[in-house]
Tab-separated table of C-alpha atoms in Angstrom:
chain	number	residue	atom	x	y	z
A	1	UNK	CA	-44.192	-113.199	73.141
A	2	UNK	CA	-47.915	-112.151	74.457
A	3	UNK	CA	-46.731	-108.470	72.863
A	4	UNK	CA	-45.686	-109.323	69.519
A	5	UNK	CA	-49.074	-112.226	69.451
A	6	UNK	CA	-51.045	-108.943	70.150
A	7	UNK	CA	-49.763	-107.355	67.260
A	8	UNK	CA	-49.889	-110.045	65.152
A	9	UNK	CA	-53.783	-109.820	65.701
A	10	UNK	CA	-54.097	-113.383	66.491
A	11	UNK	CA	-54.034	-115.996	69.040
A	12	UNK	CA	-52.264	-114.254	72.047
A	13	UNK	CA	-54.888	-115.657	74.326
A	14	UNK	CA	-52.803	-119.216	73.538
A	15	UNK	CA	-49.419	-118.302	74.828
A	16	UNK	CA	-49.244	-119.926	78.319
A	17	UNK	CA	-50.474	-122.932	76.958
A	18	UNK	CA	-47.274	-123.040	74.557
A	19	UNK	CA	-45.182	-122.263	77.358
A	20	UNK	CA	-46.571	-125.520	78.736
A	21	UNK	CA	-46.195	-127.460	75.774
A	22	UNK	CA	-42.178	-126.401	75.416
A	23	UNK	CA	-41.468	-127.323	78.727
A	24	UNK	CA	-42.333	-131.064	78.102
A	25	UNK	CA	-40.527	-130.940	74.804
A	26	UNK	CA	-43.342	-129.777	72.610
A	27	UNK	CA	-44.267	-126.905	70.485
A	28	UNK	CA	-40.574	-124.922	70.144
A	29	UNK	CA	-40.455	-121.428	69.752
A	30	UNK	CA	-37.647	-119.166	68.259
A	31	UNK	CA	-37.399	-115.665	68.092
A	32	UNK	CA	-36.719	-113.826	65.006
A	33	UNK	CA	-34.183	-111.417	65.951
A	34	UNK	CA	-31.945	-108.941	65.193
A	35	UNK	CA	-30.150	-108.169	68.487
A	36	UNK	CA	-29.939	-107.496	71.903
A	37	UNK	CA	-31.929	-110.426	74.356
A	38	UNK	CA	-29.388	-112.992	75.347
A	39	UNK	CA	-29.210	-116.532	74.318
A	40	UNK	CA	-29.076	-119.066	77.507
A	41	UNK	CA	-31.464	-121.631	76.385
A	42	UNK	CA	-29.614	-125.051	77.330
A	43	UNK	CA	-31.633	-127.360	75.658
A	44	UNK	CA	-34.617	-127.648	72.829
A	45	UNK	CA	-37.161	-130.092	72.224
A	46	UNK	CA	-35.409	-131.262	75.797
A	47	UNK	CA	-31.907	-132.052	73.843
A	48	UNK	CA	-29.165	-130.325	75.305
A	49	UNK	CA	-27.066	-127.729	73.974
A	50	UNK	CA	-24.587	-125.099	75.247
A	51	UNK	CA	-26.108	-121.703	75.202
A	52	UNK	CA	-24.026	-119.112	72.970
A	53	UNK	CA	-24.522	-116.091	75.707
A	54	UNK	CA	-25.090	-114.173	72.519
A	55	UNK	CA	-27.200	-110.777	72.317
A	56	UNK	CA	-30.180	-110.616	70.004
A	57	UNK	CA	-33.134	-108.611	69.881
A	58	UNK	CA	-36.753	-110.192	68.443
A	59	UNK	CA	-38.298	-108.214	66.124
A	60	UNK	CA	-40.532	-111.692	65.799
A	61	UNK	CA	-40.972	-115.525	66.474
A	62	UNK	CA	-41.839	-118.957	64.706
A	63	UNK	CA	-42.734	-122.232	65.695
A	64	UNK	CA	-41.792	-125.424	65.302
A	65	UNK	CA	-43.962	-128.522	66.311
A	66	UNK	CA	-44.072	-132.283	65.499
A	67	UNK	CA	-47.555	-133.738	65.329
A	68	UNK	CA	-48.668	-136.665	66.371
A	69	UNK	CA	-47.960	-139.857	63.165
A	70	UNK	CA	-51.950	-140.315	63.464
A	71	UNK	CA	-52.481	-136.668	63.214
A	72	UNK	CA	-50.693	-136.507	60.033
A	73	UNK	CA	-51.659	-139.152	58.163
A	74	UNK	CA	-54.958	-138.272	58.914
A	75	UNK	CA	-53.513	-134.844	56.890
A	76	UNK	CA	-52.111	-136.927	54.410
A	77	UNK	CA	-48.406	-136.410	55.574
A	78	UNK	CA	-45.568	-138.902	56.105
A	79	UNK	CA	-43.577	-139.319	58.946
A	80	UNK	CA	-40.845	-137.127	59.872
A	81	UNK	CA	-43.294	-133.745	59.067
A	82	UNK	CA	-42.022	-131.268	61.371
A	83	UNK	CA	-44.469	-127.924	61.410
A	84	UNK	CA	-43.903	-124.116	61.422
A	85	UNK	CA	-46.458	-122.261	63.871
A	86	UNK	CA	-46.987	-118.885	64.343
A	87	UNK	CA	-44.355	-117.401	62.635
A	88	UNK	CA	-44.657	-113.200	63.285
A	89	UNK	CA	-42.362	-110.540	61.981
A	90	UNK	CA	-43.071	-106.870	63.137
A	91	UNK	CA	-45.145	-105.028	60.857
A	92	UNK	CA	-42.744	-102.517	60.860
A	93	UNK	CA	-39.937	-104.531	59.294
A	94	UNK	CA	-42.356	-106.625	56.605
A	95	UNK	CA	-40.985	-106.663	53.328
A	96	UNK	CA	-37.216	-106.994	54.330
A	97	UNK	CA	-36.394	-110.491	53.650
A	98	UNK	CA	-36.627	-110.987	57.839
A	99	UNK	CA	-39.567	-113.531	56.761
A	100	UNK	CA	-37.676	-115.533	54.354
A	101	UNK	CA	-34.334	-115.572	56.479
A	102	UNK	CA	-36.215	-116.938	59.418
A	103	UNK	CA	-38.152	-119.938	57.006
A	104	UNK	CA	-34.464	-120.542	55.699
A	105	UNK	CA	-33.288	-120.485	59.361
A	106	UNK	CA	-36.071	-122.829	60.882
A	107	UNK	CA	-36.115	-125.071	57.349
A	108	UNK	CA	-32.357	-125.930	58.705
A	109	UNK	CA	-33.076	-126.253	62.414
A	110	UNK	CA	-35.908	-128.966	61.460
A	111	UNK	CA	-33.641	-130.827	58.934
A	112	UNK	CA	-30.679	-131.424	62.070
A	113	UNK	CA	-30.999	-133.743	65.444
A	114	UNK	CA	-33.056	-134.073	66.749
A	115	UNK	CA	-36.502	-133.380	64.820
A	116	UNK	CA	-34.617	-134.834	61.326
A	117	UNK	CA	-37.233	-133.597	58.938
A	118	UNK	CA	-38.086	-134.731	55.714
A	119	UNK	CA	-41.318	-132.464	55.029
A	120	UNK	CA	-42.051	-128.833	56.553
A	121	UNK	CA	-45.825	-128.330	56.818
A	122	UNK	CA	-47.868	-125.743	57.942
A	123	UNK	CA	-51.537	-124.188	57.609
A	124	UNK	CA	-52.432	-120.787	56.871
A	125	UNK	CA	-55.431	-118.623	56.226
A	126	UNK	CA	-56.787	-119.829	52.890
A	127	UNK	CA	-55.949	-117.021	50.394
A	128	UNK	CA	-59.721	-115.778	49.259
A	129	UNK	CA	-60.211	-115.788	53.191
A	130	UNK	CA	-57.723	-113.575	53.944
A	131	UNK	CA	-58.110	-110.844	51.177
A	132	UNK	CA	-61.841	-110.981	52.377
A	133	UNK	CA	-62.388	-107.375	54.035
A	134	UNK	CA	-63.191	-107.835	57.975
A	135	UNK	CA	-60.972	-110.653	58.813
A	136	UNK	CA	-57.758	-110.353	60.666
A	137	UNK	CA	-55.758	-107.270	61.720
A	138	UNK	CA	-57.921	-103.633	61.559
A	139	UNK	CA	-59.747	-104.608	58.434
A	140	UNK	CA	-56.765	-104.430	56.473
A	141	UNK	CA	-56.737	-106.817	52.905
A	142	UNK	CA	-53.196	-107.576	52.433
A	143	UNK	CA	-51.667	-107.270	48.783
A	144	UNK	CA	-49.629	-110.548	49.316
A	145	UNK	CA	-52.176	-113.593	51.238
A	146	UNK	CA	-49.970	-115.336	53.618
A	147	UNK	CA	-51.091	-118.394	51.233
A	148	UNK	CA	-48.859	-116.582	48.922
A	149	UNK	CA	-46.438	-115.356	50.122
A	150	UNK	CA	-45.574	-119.159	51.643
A	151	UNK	CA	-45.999	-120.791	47.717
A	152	UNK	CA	-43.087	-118.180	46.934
A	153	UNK	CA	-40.821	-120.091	49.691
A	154	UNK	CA	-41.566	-123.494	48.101
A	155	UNK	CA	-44.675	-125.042	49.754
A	156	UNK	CA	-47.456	-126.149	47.686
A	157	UNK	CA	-50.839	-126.094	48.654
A	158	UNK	CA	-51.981	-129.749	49.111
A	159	UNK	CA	-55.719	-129.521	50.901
A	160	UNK	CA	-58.285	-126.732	52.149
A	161	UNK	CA	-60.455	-127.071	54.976
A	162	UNK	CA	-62.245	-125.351	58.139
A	163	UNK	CA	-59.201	-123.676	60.452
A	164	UNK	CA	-59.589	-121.606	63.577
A	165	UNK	CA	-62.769	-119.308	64.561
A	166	UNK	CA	-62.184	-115.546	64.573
A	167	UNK	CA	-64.059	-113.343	66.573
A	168	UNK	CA	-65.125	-110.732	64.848
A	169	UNK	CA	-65.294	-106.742	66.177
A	170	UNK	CA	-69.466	-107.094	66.364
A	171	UNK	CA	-68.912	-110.111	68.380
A	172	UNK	CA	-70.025	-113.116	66.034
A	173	UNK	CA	-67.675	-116.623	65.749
A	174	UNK	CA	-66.756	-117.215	61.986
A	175	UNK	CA	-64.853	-120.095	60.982
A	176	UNK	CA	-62.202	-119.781	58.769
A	177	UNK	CA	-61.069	-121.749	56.236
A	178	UNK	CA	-57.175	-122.748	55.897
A	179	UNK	CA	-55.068	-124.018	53.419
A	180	UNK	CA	-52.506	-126.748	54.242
A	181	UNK	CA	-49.258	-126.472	52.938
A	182	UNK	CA	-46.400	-128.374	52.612
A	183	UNK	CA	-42.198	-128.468	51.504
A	184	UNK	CA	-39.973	-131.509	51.175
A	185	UNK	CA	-36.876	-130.408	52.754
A	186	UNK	CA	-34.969	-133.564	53.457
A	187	UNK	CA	-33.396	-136.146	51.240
A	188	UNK	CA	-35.599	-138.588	49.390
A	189	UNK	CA	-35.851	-142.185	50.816
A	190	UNK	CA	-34.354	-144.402	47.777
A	191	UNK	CA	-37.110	-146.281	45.789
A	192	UNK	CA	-39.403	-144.214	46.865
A	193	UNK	CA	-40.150	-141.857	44.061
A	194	UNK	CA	-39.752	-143.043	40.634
A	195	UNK	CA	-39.246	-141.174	37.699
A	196	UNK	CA	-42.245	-139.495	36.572
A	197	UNK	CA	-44.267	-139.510	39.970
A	198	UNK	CA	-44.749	-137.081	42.987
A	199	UNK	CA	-45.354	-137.587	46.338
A	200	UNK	CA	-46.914	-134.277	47.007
């Protein structure tokens, strides 16, 4: 995990903290894989579950995380918001549909027991941000903002405001500004949408 969060270019300084956080039935982590580790996890989010013994190999990892009620209304989301964190494919293998498999993949694991999730949400580098040369990974201005490239799997950019600090190469703090995004994936509560409306 610290490998891949070192490629990624961001945040690798955090993972023993989400180690903590999974072993008290926090912040979840999945690998993105393609073969070759072996599954023996017996439980997530602390419910149980029968390992398949299965070989994989992770050529990345996502997160998955439910936020305090306050903390999301405070975001403007309703309850049952289960987020996506961190989610990494290799550089290498960008641009094969990994990325999208994995969102489909984690969009269902959120929907089951026990998270039950009505709305996906996560927050991302704000798009102008990211295209911005000197921030992130080597200087490089992707084609595709991660801002993007999310709106193409269905989430709509609901609110802007400031995200993490990077550290630049000369040494100076600049805060960056993210874009919060959101995705109904579960089934409407009856009565509570009318014809005409949106809850977004």
């Amino acid at each position: 995990m610290h490998d891949q969060r070192v490629a990624c270019g961001w945040r690798a300084d955090e993972v023993p903290e989400w180690v903590k956080s999974a072993k008290i039935g926090g912040r979840m982590f999945y690998w993105a894989e393609a073969e070759l580790l072996r599954d023996t996890a017996r439980e997530i989010r602390l419910a149980k579950r029968e390992p398949t013994d299965r070989n994989f190999l992770p050529i990345g990892h996502v997160a998955l995380d439910i936020h305090a009620v306050e903390e999301d209304a405070k975001l403007g989301l309703s309850p049952g918001t289960v987020w996506v964190h961190q989610l990494f494919i290799s550089s290498v293998l960008q641009g094969g549909g990994y990325g999208v498999a994995t969102m489909a993949q984690v969009e269902s694991i959120a929907a089951q027991e026990p998270m039950n999730a009505k709305w996906m949400a996560l927050d991302t580098l704000a798009k102008e941000v990211q295209k911005d040369a000197g921030v992130g990974m080597e200087n490089l201005i992707p084609v595709t903002s991660k801002e993007e490239w999310y709106a193409r799997q269905g989430y709509d950019t609901y609110r802007q405001g400031p995200g993490y600090t990077y550290q630049a190469p000369d040494g100076r703090n600049i805060q960056l500004r993210v874009s919060y995004m959101k995705k109904r994936i579960g089934e409407q509560d009856a009565g509570c949408v009318t014809s005409g409306s949106s809850d977004k």
